[in-house]
Short mmCIF file of C-alpha atoms in Angstrom, two decimals:
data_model
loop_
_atom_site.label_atom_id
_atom_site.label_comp_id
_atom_site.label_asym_id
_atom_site.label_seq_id
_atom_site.Cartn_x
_atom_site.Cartn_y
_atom_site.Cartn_z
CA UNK A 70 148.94 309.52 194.06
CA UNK A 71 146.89 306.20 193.99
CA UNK A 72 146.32 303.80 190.73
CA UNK A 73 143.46 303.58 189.07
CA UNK A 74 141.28 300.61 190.25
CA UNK A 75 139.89 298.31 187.51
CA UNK A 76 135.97 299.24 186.70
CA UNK A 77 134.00 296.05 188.79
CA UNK A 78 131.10 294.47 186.86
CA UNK A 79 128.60 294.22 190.38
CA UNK A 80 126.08 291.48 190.66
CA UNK A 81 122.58 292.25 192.15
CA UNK A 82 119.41 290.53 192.41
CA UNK A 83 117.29 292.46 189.89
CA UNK A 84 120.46 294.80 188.41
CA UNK A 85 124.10 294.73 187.18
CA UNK A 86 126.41 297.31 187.20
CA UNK A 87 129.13 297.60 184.87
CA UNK A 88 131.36 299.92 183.09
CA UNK A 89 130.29 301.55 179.78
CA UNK A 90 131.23 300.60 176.16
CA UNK A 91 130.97 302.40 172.93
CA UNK A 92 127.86 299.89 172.14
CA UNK A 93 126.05 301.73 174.77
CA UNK A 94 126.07 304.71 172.66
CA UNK A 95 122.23 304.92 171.81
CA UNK A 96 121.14 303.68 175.30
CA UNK A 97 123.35 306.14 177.38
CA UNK A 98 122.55 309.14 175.09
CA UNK A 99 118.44 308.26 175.62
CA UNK A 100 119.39 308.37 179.40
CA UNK A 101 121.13 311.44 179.12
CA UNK A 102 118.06 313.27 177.49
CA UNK A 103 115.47 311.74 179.47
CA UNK A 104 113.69 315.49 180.85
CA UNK A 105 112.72 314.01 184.16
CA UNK A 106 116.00 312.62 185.04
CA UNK A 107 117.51 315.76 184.01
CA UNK A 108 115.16 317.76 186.18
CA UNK A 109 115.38 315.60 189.11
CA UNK A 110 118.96 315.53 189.16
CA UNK A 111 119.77 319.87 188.14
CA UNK A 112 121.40 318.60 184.82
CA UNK A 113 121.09 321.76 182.26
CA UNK A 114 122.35 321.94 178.87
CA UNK A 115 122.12 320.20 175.86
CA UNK A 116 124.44 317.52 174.91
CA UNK A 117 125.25 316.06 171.63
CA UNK A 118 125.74 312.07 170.61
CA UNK A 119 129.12 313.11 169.73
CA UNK A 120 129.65 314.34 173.17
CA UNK A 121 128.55 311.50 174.95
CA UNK A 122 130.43 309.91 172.54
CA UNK A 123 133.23 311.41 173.93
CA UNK A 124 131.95 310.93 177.69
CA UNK A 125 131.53 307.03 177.02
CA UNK A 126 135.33 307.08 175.73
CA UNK A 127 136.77 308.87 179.23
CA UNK A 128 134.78 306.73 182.02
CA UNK A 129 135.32 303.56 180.26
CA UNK A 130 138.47 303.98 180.97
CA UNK A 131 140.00 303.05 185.18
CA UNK A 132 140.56 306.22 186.39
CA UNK A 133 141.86 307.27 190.15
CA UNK A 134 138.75 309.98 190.97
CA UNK A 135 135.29 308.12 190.05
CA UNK A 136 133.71 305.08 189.28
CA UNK A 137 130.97 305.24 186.76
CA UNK A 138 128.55 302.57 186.85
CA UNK A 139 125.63 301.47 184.04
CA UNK A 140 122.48 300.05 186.09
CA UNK A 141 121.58 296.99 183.84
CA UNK A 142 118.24 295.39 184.42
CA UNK A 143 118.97 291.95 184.56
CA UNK A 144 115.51 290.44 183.02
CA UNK A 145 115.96 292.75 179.87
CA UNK A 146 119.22 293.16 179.62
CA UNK A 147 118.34 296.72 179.28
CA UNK A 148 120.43 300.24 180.10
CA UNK A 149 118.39 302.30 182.46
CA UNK A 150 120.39 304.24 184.60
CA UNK A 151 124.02 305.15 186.27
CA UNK A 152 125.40 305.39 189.26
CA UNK A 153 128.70 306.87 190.23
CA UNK A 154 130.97 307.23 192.67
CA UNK A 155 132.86 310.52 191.88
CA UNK A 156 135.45 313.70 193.82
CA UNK A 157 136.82 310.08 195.11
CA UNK A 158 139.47 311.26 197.76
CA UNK A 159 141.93 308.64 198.85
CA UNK A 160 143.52 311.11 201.68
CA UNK A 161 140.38 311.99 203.44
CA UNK A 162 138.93 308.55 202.14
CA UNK A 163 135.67 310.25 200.42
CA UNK A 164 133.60 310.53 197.71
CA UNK A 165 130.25 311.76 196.41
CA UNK A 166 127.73 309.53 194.94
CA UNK A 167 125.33 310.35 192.38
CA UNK A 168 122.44 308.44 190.68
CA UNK A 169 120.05 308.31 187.48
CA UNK A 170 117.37 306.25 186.24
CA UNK A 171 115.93 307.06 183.21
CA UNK A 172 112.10 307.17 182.67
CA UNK A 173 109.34 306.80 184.38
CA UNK A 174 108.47 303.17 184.31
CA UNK A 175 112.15 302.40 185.56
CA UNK A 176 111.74 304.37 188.59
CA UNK A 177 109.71 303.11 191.80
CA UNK A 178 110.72 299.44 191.10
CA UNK A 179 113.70 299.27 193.70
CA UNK A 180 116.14 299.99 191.09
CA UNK A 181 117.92 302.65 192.21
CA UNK A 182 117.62 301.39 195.63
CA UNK A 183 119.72 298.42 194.69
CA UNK A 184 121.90 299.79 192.40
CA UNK A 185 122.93 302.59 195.60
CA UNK A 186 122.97 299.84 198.10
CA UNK A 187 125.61 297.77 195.47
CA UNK A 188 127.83 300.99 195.07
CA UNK A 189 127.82 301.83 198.67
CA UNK A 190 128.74 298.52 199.46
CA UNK A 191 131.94 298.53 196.55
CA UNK A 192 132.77 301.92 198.12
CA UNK A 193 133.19 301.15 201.86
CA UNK A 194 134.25 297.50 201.56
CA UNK A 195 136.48 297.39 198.00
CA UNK A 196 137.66 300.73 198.04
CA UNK A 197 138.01 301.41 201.95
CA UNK A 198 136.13 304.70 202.14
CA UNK A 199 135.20 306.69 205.26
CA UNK A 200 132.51 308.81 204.19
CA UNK A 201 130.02 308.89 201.11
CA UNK A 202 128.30 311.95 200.47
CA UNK A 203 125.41 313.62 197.98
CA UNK A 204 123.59 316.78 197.36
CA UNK A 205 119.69 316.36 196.78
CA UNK A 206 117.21 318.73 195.53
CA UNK A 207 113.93 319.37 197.82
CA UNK A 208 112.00 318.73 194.33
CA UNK A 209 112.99 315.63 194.37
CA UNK A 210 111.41 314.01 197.60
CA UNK A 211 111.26 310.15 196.08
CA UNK A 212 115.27 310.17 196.23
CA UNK A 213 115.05 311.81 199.66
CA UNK A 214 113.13 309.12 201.24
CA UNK A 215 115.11 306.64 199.28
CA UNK A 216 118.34 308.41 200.61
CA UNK A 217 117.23 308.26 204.76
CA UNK A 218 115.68 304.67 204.02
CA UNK A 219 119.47 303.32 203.21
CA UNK A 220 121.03 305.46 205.76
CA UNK A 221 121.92 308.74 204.96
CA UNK A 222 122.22 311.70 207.20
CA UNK A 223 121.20 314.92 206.90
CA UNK A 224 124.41 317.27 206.94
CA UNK A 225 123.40 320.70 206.02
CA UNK A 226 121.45 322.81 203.48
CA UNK A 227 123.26 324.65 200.52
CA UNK A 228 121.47 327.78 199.67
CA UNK A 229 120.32 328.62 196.35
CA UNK A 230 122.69 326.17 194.46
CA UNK A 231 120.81 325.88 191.62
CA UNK A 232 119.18 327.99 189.20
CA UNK A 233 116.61 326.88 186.96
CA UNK A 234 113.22 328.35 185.24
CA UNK A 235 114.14 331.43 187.16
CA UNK A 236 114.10 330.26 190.54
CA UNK A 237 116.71 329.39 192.71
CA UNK A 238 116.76 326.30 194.76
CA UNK A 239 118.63 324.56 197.88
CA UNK A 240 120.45 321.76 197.95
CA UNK A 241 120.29 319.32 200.74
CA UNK A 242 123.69 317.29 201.77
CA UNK A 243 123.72 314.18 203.06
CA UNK A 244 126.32 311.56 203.86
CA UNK A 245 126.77 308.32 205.12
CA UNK A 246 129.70 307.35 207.29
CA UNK A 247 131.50 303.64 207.17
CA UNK A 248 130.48 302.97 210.84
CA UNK A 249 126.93 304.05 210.34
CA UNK A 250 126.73 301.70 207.07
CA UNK A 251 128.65 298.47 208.80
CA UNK A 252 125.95 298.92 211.62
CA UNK A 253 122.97 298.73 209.16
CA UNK A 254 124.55 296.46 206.77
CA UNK A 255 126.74 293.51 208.73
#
């Protein structure tokens, strides 16, 4: 079994990325109900500020499996979003990534686009991994485009993953693999 590797703090041009604190309490919980983001990523169920109090106290800690990053807007100093790299597997040197920006007037401003080009680059260069994958809804056709524009490939379609508002829906699974990334990003 691998250590734990230290949560980085990851400079960008508009963004940072760092770890979570209990002082993000209010922030992170307004993320977490944002309807949108919830919708756009299959979230369901409600969760409580004692619960994410609870959250914020178990990926603020190193741990071997995921990295959990806060996207910090660098002009406001603001808490808009996370990005994480999670189901990291050191044997088969994997892991899924997932994103969320909360509200509206946060998304279409290259945020997410940075913040996923940042934690692609920490997971193929700092932690050495082969292949980065995701799952993507077909409601969600912003984070699709986003997804091929920084080099992910379509791998397959899961049927009927998700249920929600009495209809089932796909999911669509892309990855990226570390020689496809070095080529578009050395």
């Amino acid at each position: 079994m691998s250590e734990a590797v230290a949560i980085p703090k990851i400079e960008g041009e508009n963004i940072h990325l760092r770890g979570v604190g209990e002082s993000d309490l209010e922030a992170y919980y307004k993320f977490l109900l944002d309807d949108e983001m919830g919708r756009l990523t299959g979230s369901q169920g409600e969760i409580s500020r004692e619960q994410t109090s609870a959250w914020i106290r178990k990926i603020s800690v190193p741990a071997e499996d995921r990295v959990d990053l806060m996207i910090i807007v660098k002009e406001t100093d603001e808490l808009i979003g996370e990005v994480v790299l999670n189901e990291i597997d050191p044997d088969n040197r994997s892991a899924n990534i997932r994103i969320g920006i909360r509200s509206h007037e946060h998304r279409g401003k290259g945020y997410g686009t940075e913040a996923m080009n940042q934690m692609l680059r920490y997971g193929f260069e700092a932690l050495k991994l082969h292949r980065i994958h995701l799952g993507v809804y077909p409601f969600n056709p912003r984070a699709i485009h986003v997804y091929e524009k920084l080099g992910f490939k379509h791998d397959g379609v899961e049927r009927d993953a998700l249920y929600v508002d009495g209809e089932f829906h796909n999911m669509i699974l892309m990855s990226m693999l570390e020689d496809e990334y070095r080529a578009l990003y050395n």
